[in-house]
Coordinates of C-alpha atoms in Angstrom, one line a residue:
X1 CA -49.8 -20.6 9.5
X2 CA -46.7 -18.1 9.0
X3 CA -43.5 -18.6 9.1
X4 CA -41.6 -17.2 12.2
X5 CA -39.7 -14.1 11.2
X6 CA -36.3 -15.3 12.3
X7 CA -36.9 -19.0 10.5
X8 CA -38.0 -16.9 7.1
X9 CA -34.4 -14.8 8.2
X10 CA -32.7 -18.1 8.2
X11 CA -34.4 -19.8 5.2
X12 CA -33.4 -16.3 2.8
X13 CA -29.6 -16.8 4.1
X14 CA -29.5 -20.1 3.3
X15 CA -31.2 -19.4 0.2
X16 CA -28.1 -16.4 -1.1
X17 CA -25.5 -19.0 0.6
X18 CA -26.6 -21.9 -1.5
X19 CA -27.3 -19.4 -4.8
X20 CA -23.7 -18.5 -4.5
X21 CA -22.4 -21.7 -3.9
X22 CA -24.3 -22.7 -7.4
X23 CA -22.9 -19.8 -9.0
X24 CA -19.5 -20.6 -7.8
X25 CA -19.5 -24.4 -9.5
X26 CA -20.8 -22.8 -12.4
X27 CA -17.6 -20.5 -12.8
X28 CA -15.5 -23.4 -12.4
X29 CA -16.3 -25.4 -15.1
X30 CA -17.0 -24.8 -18.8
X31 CA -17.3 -21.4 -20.6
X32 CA -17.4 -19.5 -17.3
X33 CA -14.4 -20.3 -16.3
X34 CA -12.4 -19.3 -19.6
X35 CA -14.0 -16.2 -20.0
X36 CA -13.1 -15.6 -16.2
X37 CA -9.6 -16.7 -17.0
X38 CA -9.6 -14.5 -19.9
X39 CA -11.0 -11.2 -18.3
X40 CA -8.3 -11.9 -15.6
X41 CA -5.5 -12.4 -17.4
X42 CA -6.3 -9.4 -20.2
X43 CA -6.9 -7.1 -16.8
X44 CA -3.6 -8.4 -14.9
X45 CA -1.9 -8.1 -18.1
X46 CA -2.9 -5.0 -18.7
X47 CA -2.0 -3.8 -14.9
X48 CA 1.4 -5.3 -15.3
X49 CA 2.3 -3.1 -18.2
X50 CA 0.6 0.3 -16.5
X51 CA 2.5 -0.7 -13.2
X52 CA 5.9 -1.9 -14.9
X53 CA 5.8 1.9 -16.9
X54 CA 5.5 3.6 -13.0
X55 CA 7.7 1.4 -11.9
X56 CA 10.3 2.5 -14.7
X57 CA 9.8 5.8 -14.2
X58 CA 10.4 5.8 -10.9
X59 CA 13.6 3.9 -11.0
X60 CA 14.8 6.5 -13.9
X61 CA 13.4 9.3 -11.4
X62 CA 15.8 8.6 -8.8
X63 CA 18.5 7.7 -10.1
X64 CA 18.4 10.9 -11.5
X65 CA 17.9 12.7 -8.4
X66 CA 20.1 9.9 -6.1
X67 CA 23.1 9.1 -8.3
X68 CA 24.5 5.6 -8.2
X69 CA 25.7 5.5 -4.8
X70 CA 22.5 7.0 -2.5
X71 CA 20.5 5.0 -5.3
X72 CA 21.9 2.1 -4.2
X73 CA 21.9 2.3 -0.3
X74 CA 18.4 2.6 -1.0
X75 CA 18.2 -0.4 -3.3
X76 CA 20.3 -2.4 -0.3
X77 CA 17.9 -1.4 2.2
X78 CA 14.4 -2.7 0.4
X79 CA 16.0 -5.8 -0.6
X80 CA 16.8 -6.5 2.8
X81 CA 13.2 -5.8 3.8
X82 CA 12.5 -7.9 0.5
X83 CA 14.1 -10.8 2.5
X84 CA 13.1 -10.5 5.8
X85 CA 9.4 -10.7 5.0
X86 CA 9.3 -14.2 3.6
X87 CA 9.7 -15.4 7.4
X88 CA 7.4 -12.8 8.4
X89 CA 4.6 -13.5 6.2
X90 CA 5.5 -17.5 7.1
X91 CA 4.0 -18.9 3.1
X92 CA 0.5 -17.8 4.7
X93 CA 0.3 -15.6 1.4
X94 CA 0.2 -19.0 -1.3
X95 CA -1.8 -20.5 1.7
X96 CA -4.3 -18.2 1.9
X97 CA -4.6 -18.2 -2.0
X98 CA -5.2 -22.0 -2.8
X99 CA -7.4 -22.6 0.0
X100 CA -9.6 -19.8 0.0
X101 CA -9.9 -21.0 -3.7
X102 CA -10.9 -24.4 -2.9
X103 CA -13.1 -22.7 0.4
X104 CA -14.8 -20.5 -2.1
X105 CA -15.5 -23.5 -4.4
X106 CA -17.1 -25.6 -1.6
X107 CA -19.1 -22.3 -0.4
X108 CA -17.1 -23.2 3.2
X109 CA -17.8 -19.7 4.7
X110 CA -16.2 -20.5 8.6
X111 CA -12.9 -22.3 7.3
X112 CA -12.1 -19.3 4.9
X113 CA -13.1 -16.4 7.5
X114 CA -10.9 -18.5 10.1
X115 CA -7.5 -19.0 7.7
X116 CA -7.7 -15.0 7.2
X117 CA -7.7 -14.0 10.9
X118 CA -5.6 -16.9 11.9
X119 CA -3.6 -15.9 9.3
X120 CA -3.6 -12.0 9.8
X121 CA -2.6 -13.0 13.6
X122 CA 0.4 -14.4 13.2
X123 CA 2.1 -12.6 10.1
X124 CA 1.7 -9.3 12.3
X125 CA 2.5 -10.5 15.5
X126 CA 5.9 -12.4 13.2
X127 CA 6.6 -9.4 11.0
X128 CA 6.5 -7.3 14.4
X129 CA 9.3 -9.3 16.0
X130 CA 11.4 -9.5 13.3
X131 CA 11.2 -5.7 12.9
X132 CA 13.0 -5.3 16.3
X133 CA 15.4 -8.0 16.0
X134 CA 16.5 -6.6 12.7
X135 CA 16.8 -3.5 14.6
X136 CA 18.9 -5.0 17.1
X137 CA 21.0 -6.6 14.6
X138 CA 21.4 -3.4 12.4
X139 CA 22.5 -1.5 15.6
X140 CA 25.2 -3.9 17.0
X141 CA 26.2 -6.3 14.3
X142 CA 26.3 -4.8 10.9
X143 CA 29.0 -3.0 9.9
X144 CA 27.2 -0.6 7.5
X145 CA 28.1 3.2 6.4
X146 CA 25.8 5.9 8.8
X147 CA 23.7 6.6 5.7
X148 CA 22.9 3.3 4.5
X149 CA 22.5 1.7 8.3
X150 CA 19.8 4.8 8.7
X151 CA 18.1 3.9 5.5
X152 CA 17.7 0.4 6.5
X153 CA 16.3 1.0 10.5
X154 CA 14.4 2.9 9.0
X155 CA 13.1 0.8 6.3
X156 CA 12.1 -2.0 8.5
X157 CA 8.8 0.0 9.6
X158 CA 7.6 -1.8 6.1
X159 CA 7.9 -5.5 7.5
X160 CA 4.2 -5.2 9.1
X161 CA 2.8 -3.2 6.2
X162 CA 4.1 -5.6 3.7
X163 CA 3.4 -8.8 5.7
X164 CA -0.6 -7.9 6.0
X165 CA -0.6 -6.8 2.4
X166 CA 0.8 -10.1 1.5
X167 CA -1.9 -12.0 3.2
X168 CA -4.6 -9.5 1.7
X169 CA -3.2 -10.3 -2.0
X170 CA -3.1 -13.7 -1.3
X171 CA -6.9 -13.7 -0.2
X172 CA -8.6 -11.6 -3.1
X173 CA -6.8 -14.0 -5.4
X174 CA -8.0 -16.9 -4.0
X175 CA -11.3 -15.3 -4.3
X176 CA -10.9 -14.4 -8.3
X177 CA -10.5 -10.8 -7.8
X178 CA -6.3 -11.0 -9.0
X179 CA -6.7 -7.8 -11.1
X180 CA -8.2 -6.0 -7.7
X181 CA -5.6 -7.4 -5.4
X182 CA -2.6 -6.3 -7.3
X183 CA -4.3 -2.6 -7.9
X184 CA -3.3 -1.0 -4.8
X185 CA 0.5 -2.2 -5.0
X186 CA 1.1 -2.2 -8.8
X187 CA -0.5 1.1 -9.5
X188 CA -1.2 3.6 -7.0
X189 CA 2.0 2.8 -4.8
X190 CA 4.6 3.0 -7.7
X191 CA 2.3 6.3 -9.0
X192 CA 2.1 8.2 -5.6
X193 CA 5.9 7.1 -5.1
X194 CA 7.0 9.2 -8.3
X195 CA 4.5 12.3 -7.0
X196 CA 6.1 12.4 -4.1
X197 CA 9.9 11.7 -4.9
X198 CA 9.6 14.6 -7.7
X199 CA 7.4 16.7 -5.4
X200 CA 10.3 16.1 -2.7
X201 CA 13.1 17.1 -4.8
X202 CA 11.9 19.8 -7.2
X203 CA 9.8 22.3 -4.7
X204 CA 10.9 21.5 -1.4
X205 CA 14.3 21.6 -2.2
X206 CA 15.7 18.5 0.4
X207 CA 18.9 17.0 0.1
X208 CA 17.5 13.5 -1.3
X209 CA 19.4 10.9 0.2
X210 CA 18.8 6.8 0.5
X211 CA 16.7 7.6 3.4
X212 CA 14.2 9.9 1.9
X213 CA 14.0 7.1 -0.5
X214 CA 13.2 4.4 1.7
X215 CA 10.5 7.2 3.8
X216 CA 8.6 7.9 0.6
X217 CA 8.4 4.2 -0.1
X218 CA 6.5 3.5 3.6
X219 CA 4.4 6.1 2.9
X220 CA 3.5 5.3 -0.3
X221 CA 2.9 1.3 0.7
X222 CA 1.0 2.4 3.7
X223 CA -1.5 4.8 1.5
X224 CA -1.8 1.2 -1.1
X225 CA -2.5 -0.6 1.9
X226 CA -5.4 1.3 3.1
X227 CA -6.7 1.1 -0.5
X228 CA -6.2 -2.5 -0.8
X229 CA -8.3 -2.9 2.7
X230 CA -11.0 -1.1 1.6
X231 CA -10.9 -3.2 -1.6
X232 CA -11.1 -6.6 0.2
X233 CA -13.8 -5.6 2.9
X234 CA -16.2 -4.7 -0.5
X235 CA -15.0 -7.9 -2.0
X236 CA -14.9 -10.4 1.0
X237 CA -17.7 -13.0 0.7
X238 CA -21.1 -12.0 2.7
X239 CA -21.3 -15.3 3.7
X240 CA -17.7 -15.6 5.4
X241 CA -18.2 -12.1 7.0
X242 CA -21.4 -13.5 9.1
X243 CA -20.3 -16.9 10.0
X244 CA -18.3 -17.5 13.1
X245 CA -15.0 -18.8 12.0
X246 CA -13.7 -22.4 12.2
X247 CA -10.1 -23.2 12.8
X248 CA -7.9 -25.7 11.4
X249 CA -4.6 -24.7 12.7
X250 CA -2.6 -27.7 12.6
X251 CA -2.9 -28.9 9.4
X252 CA -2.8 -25.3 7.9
X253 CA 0.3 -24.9 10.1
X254 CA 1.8 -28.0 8.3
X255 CA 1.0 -26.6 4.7
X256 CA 2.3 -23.3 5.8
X257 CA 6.4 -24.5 6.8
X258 CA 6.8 -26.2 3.0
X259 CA 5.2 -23.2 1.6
X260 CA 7.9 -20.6 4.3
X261 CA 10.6 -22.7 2.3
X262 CA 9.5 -22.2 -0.6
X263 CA 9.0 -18.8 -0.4
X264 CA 12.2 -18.4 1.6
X265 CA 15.0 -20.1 -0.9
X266 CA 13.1 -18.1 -4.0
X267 CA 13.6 -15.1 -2.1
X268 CA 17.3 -15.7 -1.9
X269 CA 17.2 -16.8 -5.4
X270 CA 16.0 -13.6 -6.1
X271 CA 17.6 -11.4 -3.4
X272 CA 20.6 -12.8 -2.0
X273 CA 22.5 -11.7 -5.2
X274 CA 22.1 -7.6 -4.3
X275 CA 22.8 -8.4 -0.8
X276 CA 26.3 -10.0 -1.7
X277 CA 27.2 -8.0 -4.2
X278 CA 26.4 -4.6 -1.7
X279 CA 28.5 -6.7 1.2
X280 CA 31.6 -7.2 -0.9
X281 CA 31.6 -4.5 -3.3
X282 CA 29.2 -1.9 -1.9
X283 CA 26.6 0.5 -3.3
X284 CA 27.6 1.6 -6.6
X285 CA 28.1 -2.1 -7.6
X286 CA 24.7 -2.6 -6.2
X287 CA 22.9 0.2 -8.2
X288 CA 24.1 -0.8 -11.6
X289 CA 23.0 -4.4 -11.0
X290 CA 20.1 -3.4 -9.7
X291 CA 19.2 -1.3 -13.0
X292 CA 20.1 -4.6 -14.9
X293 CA 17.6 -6.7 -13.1
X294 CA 15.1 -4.3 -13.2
X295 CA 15.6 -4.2 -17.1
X296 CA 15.6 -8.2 -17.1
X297 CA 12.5 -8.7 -14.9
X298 CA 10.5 -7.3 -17.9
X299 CA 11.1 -10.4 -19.8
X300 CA 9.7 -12.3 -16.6
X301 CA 6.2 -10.0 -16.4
X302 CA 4.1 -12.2 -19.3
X303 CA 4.4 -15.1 -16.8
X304 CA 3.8 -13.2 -13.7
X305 CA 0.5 -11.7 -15.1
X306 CA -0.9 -14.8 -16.3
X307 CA 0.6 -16.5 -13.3
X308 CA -1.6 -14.0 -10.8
X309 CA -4.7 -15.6 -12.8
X310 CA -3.8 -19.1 -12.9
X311 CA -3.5 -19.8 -9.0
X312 CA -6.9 -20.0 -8.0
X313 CA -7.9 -21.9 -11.3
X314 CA -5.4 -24.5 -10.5
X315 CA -6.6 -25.4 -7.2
X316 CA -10.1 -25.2 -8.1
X317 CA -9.3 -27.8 -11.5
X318 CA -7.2 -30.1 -8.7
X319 CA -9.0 -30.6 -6.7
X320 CA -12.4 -31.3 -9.0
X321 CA -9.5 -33.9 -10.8
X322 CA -10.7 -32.0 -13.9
X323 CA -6.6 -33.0 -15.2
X324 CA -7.3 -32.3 -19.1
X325 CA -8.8 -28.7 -18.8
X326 CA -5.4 -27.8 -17.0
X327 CA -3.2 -29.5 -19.4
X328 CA -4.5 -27.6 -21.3
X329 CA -4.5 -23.9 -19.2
X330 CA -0.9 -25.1 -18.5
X331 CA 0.3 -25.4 -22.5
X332 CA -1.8 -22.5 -23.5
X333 CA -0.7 -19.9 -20.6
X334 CA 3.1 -20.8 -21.4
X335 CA 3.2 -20.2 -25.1
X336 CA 1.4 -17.2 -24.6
X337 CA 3.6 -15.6 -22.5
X338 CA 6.8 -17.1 -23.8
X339 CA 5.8 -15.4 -27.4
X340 CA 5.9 -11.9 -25.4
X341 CA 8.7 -12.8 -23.4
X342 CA 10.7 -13.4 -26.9
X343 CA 10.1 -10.4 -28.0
X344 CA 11.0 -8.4 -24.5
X345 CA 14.3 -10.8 -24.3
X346 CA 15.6 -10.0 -27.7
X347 CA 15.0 -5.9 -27.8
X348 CA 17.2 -6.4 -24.2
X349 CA 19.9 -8.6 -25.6
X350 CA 20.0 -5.7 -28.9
X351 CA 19.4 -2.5 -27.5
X352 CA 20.6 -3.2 -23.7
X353 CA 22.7 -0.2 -23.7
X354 CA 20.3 2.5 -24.8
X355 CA 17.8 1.0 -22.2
X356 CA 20.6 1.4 -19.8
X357 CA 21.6 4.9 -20.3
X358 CA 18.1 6.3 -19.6
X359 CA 19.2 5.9 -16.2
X360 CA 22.5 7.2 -17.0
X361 CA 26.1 6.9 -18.3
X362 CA 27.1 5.2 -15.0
X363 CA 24.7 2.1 -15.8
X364 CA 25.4 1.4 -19.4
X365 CA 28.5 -1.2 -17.5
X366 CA 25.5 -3.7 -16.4
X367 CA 25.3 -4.5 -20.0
X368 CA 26.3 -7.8 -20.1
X369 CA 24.6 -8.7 -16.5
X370 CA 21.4 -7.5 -18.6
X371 CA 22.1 -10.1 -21.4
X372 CA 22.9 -12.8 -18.9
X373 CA 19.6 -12.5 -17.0
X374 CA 17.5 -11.8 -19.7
X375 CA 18.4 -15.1 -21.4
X376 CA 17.9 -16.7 -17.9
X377 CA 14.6 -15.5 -17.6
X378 CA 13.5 -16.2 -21.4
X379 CA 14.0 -19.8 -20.2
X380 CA 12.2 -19.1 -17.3
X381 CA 9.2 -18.4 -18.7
X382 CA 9.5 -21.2 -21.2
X383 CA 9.2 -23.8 -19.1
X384 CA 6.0 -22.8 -17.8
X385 CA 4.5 -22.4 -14.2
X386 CA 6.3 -25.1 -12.8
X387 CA 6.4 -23.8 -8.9
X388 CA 2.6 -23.0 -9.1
X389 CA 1.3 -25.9 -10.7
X390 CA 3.2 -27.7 -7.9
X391 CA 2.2 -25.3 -5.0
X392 CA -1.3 -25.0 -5.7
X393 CA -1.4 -28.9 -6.0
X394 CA 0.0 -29.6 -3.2
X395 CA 3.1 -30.3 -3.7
X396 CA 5.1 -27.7 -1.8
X397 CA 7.5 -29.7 -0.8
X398 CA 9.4 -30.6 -4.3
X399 CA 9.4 -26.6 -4.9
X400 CA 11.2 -26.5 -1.5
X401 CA 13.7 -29.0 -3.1
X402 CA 13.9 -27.7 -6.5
X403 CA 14.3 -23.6 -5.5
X404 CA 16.3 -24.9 -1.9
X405 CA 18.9 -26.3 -4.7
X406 CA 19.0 -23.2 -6.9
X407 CA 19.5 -21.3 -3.4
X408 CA 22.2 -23.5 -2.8
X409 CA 23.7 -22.8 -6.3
X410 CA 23.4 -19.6 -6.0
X411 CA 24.9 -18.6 -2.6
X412 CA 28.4 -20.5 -3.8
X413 CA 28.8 -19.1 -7.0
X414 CA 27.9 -15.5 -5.9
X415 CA 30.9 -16.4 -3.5
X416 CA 33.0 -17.7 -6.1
X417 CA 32.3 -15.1 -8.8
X418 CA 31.5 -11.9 -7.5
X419 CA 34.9 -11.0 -6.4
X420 CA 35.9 -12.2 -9.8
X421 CA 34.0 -10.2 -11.9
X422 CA 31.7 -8.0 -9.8
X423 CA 28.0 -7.8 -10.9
X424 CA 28.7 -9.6 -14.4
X425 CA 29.5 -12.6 -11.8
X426 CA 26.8 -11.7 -9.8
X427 CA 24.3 -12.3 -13.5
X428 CA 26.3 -15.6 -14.0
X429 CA 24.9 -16.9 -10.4
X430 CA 21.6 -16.3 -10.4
X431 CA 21.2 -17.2 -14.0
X432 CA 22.9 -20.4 -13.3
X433 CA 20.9 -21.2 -10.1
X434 CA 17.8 -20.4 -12.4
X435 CA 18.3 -22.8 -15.0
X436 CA 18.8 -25.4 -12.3
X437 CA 15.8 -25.2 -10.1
X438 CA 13.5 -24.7 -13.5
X439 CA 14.9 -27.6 -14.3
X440 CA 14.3 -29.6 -11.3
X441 CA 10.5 -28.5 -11.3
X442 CA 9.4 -29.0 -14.7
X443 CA 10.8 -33.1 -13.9
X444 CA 9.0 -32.7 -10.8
X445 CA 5.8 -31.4 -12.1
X446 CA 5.5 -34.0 -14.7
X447 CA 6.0 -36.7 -11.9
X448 CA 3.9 -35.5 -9.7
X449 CA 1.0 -34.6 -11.9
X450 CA 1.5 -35.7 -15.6
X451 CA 1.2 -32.7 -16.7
X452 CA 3.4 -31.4 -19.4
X453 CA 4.5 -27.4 -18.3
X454 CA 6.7 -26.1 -21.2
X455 CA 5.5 -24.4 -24.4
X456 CA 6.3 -27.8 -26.0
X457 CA 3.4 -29.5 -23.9
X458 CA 0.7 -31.5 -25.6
X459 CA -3.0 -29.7 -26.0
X460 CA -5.4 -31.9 -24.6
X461 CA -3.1 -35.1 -22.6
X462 CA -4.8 -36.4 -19.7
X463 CA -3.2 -36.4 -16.7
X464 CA -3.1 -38.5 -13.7
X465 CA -6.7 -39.1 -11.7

């Protein structure tokens, strides 16, 4: 008797769907999963340091072509759209990374194609609305120079862009493709940005000002976004493209707000510091701190990169209570990056001022703010992945606490200091507030999960079942 044809269509489906599903417990445990951890984190690292060279470049093309003050108008204007997309993207980003993880673990095809369109929804209908009211505001409330108000209306074309891009990051990294879903935005953004700023300037002879800037930078993210589409429809599960989603909206909408804090204060951690410093001491002030962050953010990138790989592996070794292997991934990520970081943070602290007058003689001042933030951000990275061990846990709301505090910090002695001492204040701040909410997390992380963040952790303790 033979089989009907669409029963023997039904029995080879279920037959890839539960191959995969095999193949997907059997990357989460044992050898598989280091050597995944390990091709990840060698790839991402190596993607960091190819995308932090562009992204150097870049900076020391224009201010070149810009000077300090158009340099910095442009600066003001991204790190406005820097802050504004936190509430567009609403924490579905980290969402979408953890439980896609733990969706791809179970082989739960309907739940993870629902998150990602419930998810696409609602950051571009947010980021949409938030372009026009910062419109609004920019038109009839802030009190900014011609230029640098043009630069900024203009800029806001990015929040949509940015907020889908977000969510499409946050998805192949849940799915174990980190290297792929930082490709589009770490390399060929930051690469086609310098082609085109230089391409600009030298043979069609425009006057480059903050808003050519900011108009080379849409296009640019637009052209990585199409990329990074293309990349996720290749990479997207077979089995989540055919199945009919399945929506849990509430109880991803109540994961979502702890996350929108979360991301929220560390943006303002991060942020709010250039947007003070541009409001009460304007763009020059802003450019030269701006350089000096920049310069201090490479001591950060050894965490970041091994960070990108860690996030899925977390939620996967969570939630299979599997608490010694990530004792373990915890202890052994830190030290390695801390090791690097050393390294990074002590050729800042000596030879700050010849990094700093690559970009020129104007920018050698932000020498100390370098040093400051450097040493801020040394610490930083050795005390481990506190927020993510805590977010892809979940435990969202201690980060909320921990980073709202270090917001908190932040905002009053930006306010105190930066009409003090201008950007050398501004460095005080935000390494202040950084020590504080690292602090609070690595307390909290060891609370919460027994677990031992810092390079000083033990190999091998067991943490809570």
């Amino acid at each position: 008797m033979k089989t009907p044809p669409e029963n023997a269509s039904i029995a080879v489906k279920n037959k890839r769907l539960n191959k995969h599903k095999l193949d997907v417990n059997e990357v989460l445990r044992g050898k598989s999963l280091k050597a995944r951890l390990m091709r990840g984190a060698t790839g991402s690292f190596g993607l960091k340091i190819a995308s932090m060279g562009l992204m150097f470049l870049s900076s020391v093309l224009l201010t070149r072509i810009m000077g300090a003050e158009k340099y910095g108008g442009y600066v003001y204007a991204i790190s406005w759209i820097n802050l504004l997309i936190i509430p567009a993207v609403f924490g579905l980003d980290r969402l979408l990374t953890r439980e896609a993880a733990i969706y791809l673990s179970k082989a739960d095809w309907p739940h993870m194609r629902g998150i990602f369109s419930w998810g696409n929804r609602l950051a571009f209908v947010g980021s949409c609305i938030l372009a026009v009211a910062a419109l609004i505001v920019s038109s009839w409330v802030l009190k900014l120079e011609p230029e640098a108000k043009h630069a900024f209306q203009l800029s806001v074309i990015l929040l949509p862009v940015l907020a889908l891009t977000r969510l499409r990051q946050g998805m192949l990294s849940g799915l174990h493709r980190v290297v792929l879903g930082q490709l589009p935005e770490l390399l060929v953004q930051p690469l086609l940005l310098i082609v085109l700023a230089a391409g600009t300037f030298w043979f069609l002879d425009m006057r480059f000002t903050s808003s050519t800037a900011v108009g080379i930078h849409i296009l640019s993210a637009c052209v990585a976004f199409v990329v990074g589409l293309v990349m996720l429809w290749r990479y997207f599960p077979a089995g989540a493209k055919s199945s009919s989603p399945l929506y849990e909206r509430s109880l991803w909408m109540k994961s979502a707000i702890p996350l929108l804090i979360v991301g929220g204060m560390s943006i303002i951690n991060t942020r709010v510091d250039l947007i003070m410093l541009g409001a009460i001491k304007g763009p020059e002030e802003v450019a030269v701190y701006a350089i000096a962050v920049r310069g201090s953010e490479l001591v950060s990138f050894p965490l970041l990169a091994i960070n990108a790989v860690m996030a899925p592996a977390i939620a996967s070794m969570y939630a299979n209570k599997n608490h010694v292997r990530l004792q373990q991934l915890t202890t052994q990520s830190a030290r390695a990056a801390f090791v690097i970081a050393l390294l990074i943070c002590l050729f800042m602290v000596a030879f700050g001022y010849w990094f700093l007058l690559i970009f020129g003689k104007e920018f050698t001042s932000g020498q100390t703010a370098l040093t400051i933030l450097s040493v801020a951000r040394l610490y930083n990275v050795g005390v481990g992945a506190v927020g993510l061990l805590l977010t892809m846990t979940g435990f969202e709301r201690d980060v909320a606490i921990g980073i709202g505090v270090g917001a908190v910090v932040n905002l009053l002695l930006n306010a105190i200091l930066i009409p003090i001492w201008s950007y050398n204040g501004t460095a005080v701040a935000t390494a202040t507030s950084m020590l504080v909410w690292n602090t609070i997390l690595v307390i909290l992380v060891y609370r919460r999960l027994a677990i031992h963040s810092t390079i000083l952790g033990r190999l091998g303790r067991r943490g809570r079942q």
